[in-house]
Coordinates of C-alpha atoms in Angstrom, one line a residue:
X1 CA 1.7 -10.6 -17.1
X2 CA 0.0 -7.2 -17.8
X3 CA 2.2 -4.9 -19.5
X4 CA 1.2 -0.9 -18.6
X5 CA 1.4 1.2 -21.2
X6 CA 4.5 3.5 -21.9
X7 CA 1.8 7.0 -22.9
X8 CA 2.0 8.0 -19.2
X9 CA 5.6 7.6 -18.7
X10 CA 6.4 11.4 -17.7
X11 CA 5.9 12.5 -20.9
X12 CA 2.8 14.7 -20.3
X13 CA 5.4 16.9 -18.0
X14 CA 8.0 19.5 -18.5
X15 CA 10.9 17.6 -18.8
X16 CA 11.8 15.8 -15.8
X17 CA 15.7 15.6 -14.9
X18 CA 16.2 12.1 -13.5
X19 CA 20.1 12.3 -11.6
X20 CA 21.5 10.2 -14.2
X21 CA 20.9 13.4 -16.3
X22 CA 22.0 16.2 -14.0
X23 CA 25.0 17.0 -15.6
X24 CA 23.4 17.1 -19.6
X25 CA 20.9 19.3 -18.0
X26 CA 23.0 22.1 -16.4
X27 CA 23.1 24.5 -19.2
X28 CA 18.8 24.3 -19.3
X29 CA 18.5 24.6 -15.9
X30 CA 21.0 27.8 -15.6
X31 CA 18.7 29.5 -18.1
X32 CA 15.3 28.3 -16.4
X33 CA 16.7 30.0 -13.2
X34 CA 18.3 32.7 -14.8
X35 CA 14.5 33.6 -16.8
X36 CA 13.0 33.0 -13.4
X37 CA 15.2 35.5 -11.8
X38 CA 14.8 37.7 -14.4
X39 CA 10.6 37.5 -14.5
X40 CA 9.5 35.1 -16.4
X41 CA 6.6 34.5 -14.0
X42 CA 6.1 38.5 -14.2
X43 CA 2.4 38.0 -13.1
X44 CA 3.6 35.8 -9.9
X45 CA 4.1 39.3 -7.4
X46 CA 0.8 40.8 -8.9
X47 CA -1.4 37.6 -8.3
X48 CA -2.8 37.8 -4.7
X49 CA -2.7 34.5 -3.0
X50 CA -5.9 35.7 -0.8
X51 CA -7.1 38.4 1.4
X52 CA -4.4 38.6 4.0
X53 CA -1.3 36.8 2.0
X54 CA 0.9 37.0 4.9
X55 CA -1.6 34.7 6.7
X56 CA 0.3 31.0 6.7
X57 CA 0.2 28.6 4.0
X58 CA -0.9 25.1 5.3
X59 CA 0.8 21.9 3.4
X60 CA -1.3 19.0 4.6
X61 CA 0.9 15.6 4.4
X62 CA -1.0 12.1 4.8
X63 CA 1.3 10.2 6.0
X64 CA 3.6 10.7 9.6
X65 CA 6.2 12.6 10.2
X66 CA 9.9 11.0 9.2
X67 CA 8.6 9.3 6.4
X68 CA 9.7 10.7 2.5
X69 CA 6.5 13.1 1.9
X70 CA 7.3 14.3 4.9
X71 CA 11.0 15.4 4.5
X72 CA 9.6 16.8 1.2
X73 CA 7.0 18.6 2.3
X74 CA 9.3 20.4 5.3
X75 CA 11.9 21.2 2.6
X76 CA 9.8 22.4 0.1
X77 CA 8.0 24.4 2.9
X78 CA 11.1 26.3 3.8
X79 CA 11.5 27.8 0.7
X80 CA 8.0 28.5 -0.2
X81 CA 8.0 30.8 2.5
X82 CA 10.7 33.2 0.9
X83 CA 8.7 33.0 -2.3
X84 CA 5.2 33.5 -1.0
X85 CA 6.4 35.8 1.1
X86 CA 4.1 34.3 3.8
X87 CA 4.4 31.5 6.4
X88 CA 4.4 27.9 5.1
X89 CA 3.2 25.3 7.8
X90 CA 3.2 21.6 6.9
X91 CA 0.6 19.7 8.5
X92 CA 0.5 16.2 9.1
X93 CA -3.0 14.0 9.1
X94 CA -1.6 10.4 8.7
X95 CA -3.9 7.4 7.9
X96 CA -5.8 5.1 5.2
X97 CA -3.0 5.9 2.9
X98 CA -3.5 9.5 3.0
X99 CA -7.5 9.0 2.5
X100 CA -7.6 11.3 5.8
X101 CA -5.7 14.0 4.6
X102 CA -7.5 14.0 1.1
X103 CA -10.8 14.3 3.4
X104 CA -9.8 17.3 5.6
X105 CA -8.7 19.1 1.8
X106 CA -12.0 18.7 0.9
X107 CA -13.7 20.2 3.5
X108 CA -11.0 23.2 4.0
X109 CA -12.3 26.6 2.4
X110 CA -11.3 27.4 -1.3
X111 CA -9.2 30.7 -0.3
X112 CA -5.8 29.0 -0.5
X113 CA -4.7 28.9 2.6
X114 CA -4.8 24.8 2.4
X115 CA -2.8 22.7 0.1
X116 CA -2.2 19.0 -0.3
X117 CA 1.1 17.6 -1.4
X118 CA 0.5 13.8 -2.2
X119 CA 1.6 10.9 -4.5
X120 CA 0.0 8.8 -6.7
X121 CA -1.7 6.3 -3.8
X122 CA -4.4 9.1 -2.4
X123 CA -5.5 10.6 -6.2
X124 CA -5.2 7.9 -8.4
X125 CA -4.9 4.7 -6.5
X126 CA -7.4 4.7 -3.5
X127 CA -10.3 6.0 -5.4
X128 CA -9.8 2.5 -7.9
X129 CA -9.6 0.2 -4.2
X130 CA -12.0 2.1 -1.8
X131 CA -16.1 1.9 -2.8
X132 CA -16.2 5.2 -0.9
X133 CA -13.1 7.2 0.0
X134 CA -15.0 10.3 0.8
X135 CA -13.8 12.2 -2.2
X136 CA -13.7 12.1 -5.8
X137 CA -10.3 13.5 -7.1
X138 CA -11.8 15.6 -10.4
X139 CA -14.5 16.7 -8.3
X140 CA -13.2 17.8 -4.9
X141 CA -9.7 18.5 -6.2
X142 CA -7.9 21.5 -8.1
X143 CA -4.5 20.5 -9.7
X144 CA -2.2 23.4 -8.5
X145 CA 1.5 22.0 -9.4
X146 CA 3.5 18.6 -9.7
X147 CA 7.0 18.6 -9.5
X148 CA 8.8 15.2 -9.1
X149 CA 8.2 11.6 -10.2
X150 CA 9.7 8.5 -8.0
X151 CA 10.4 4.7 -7.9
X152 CA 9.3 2.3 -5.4
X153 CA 11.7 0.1 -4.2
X154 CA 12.0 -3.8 -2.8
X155 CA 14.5 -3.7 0.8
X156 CA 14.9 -6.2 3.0
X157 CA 16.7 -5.3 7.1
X158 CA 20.1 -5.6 8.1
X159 CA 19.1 -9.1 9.8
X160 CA 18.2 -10.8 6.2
X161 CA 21.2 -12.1 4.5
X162 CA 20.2 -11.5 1.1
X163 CA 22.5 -9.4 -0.6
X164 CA 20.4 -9.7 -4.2
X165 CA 16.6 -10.3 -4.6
X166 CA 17.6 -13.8 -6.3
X167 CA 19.5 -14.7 -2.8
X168 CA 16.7 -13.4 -0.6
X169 CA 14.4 -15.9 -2.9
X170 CA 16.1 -18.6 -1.9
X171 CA 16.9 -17.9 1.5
X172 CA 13.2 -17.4 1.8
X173 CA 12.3 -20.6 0.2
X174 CA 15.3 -22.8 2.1
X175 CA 15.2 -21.2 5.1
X176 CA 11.2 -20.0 5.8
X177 CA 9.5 -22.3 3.5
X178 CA 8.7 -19.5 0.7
X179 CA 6.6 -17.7 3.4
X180 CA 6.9 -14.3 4.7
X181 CA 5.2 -11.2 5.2
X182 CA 6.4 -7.9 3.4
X183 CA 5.9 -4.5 4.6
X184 CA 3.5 -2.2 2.6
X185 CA 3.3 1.8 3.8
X186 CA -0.7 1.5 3.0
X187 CA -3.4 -1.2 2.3
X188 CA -4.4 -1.4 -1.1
X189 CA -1.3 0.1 -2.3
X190 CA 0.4 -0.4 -5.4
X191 CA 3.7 -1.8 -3.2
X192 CA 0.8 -4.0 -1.9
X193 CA 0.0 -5.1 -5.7
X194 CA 3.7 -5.3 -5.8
X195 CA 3.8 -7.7 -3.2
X196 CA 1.4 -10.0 -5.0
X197 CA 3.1 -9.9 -7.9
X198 CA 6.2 -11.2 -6.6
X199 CA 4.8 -13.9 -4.6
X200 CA 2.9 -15.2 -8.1
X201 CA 6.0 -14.4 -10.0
X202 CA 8.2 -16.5 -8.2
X203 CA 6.2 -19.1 -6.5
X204 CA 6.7 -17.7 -2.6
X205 CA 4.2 -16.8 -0.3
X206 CA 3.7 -14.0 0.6
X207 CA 1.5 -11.8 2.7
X208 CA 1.6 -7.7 2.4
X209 CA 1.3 -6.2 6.0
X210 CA 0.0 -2.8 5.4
X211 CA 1.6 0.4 7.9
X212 CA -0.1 3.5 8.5
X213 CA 2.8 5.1 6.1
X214 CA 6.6 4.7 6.1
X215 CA 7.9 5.2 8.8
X216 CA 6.6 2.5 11.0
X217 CA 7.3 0.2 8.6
X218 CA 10.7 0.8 8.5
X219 CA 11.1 1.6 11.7
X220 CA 10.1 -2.2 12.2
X221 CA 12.2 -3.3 9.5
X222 CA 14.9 -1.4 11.2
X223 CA 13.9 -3.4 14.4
X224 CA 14.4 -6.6 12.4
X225 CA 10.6 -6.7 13.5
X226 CA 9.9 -7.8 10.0
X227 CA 12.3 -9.0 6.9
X228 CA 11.3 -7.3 3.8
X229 CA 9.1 -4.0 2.7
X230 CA 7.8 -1.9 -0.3
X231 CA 8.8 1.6 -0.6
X232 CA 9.5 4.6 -2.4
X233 CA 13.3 5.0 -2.8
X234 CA 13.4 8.6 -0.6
X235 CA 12.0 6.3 1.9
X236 CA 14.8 3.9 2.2
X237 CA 18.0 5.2 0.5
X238 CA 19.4 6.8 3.6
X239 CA 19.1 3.8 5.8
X240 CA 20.2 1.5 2.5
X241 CA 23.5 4.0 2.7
X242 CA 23.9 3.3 6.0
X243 CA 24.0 -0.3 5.6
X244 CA 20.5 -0.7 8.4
X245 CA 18.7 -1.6 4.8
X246 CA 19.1 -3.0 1.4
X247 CA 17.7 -2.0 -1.6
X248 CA 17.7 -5.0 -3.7
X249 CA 15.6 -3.9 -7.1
X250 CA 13.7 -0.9 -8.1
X251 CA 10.8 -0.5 -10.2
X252 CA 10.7 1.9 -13.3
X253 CA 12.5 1.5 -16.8
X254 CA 15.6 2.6 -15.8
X255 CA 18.6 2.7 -12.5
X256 CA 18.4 5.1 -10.4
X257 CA 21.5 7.8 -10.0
X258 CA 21.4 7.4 -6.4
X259 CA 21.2 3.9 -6.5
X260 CA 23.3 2.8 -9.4
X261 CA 24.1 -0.5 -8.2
X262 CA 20.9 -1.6 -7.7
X263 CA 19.3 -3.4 -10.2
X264 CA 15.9 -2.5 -11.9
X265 CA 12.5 -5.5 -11.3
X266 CA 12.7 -5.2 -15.1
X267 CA 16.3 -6.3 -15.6
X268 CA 15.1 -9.3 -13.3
X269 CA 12.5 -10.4 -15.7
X270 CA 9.4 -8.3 -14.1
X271 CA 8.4 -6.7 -16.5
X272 CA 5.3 -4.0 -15.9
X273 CA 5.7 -1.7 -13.5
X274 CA 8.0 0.9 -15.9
X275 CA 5.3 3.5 -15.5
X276 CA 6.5 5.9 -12.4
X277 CA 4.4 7.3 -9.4
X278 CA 4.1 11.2 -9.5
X279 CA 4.2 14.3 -6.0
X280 CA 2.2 16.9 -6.7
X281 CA 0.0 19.8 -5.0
X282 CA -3.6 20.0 -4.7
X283 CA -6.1 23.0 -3.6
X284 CA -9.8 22.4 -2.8
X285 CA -12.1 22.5 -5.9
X286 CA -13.3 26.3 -6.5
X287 CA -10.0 28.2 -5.4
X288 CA -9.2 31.1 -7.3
X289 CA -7.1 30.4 -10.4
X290 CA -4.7 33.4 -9.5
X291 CA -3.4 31.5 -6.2
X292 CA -2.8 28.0 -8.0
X293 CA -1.2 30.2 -10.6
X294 CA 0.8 32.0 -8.3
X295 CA 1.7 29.1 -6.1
X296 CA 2.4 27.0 -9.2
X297 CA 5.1 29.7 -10.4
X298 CA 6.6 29.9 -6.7
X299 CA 6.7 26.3 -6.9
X300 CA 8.5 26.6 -10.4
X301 CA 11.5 29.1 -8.6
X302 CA 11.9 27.1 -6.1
X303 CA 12.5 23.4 -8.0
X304 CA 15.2 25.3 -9.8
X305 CA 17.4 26.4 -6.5
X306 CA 20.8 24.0 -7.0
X307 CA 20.1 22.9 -3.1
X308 CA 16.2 22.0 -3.3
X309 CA 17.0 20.0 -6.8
X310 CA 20.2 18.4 -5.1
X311 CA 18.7 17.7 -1.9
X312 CA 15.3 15.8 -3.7
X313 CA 17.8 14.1 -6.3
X314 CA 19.0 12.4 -3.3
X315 CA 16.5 11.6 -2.1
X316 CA 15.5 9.5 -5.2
X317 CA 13.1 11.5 -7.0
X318 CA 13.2 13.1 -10.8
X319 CA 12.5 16.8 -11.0
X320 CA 10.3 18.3 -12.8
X321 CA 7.6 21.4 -12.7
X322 CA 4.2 20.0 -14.1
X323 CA 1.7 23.1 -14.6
X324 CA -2.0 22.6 -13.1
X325 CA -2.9 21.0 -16.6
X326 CA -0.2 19.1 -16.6
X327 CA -0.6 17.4 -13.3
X328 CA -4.1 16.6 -14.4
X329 CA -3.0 14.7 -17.2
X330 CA 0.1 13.0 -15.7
X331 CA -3.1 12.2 -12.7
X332 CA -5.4 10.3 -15.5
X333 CA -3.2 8.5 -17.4
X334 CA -1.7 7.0 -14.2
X335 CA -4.9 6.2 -13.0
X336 CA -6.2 4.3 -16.4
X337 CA -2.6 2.7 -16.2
X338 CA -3.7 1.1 -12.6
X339 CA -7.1 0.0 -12.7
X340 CA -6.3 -2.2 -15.5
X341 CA -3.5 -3.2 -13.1
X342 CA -6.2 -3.4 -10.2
X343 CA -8.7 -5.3 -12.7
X344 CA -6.4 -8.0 -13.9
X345 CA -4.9 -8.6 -9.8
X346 CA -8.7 -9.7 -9.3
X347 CA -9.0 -7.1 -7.0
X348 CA -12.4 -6.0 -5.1
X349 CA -12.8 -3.0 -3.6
X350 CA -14.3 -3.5 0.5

């Protein structure tokens, strides 16, 4: 079993606040907000974001509407606008696992009036399992701001009686022969390695169905359409706490606050997959350092507003503001993480 290593673990951020450690963390995050109030992005009014800053911002998304990224993107959006003082428009261009998204970034002009917020799967994943994605992240891309990592998650629909992963392996096995298909929000996706894993791990067979995102997938799982899928927690949690889905195990080195009952793949024996997928922002190569600075430090005020941390806590993620250099090196230690991940799954890329 390939063990990834531990150097990429969120380390090369600004401390990120997983829920577990919200209430340790108050008395930091009341001075952060109180030295944001007070200016401690002084430069942040001063930088222009471009000629014209009222003009809107876009946010592209790759992946539909409903899904997590989305409800991130739309939240963050909302309060971006008060900061930037300028509209903040999110704009969706699902498909390929955001590879569509990533390809309309690269082609928008470097003046800042196009961002990407994206995960780990379009930067540091689909470059390592597409021979040509049409972009290359370090060429194309500017790091502007991270600010959250996550955990994918294994769920199963209401009409599976599994209550644990070890019940749904042998309900699979006694009931379906070991063979099933699982639900994967993009091909060649790490829930699609994921999916492999398991079926080698514990002798079922299993067959990743790739989605065009999310929210199809679910909303298929929700139709009982299909019995299991791989996800990111914000994906799942609110139809797991509505009893429509379970969450039966989560990746990463730890339990998750909003899912404390939940066990983690590693407490199950599978060990890893500790190391934890990353959202950040992207700008085309070439645009001016004083808007990713000044979007970057907008980004920083807002992760601190008790509503915005709240609200993405919830939604599973860890919070955490990542500078531009920081994102780049949470980006490349993720990515030498997976292809030695990729390499040893006998992967080829198409």
């Amino acid at each position: 079993m390939l063990k990834t290593s531990t150097h990429a673990q969120g380390r090369l951020a600004e401390p990120v606040e997983h829920g577990q450690d919200r209430a340790r963390g108050l008395p930091r995050r009341r001075l952060l907000a109180s030295a944001l109030a007070a200016g401690a992005w002084p430069a942040l009014g001063a930088l222009p974001a471009r000629a014209g800053s009222a003009e809107p911002v876009r946010i592209l998304v790759g992946f539909p509407p409903g899904g997590g990224s989305d409800a991130v993107a739309r939240l963050l959006a909302d309060k971006l606008k008060d900061v930037l003082g300028a509209p903040v428009v999110v704009d969706n261009r699902p498909g390929a696992g955001g590879q569509i998204a990533a390809q309309v970034l690269k082609a928008a002009p470097a003046d800042g009036a196009t961002l990407f917020l994206t995960h780990d799967h379009t930067i540091s994943i689909l470059p390592l399992v597409v021979k040509n994605p049409g972009f290359e992240p370090a060429r194309d891309f500017a790091p502007v701001a991270g600010f959250a990592t996550f955990v994918n998650a294994f769920a199963v629909s209401g009409g599976t009686p599994a209550q644990s992963f070890a019940e749904y392996v042998r309900w699979l096995k006694t009931a379906h022969g070991g063979k099933s298909a699982v639900g994967v929000p993009a091909p060649a996706s790490t829930p699609e390695f994921l999916v492999g894993l398991l079926g080698r791990r514990y002798r079922l067979d299993l067959v990743a169905a790739p989605y065009r995102g999310s929210a199809p997938m679910i909303g298929d799982m929700l139709g009982k359409q299909i019995a299991a899928g791989v996800g990111s927690v914000q994906d799942f949690i609110e139809h797991h706490r509505a009893g429509k889905l379970r969450v039966l195990a989560v990746l990463g080195g730890s339990r998750q606050a909003a899912l404390p009952d939940v066990p983690t793949f590693a407490e199950l024996g599978l060990q890893g997959f500790e190391d934890l997928p990353y959202y950040g922002f992207y700008a085309p190569a070439g645009t001016p350092p004083a808007f990713i600075q000044r979007f970057s430090g907008a980004l920083a005020q807002v992760l601190v507003m008790p509503d915005v941390r709240d609200q993405l806590i919830a939604m599973g993620l860890s919070v955490g503001h990542m500078t531009p250099e920081q994102l780049a090196a949470r980006e490349q230690a993720y990515t030498r993480v997976w292809a030695r991940i990729i390499r040893g799954s006998g992967f080829s890329a198409p």
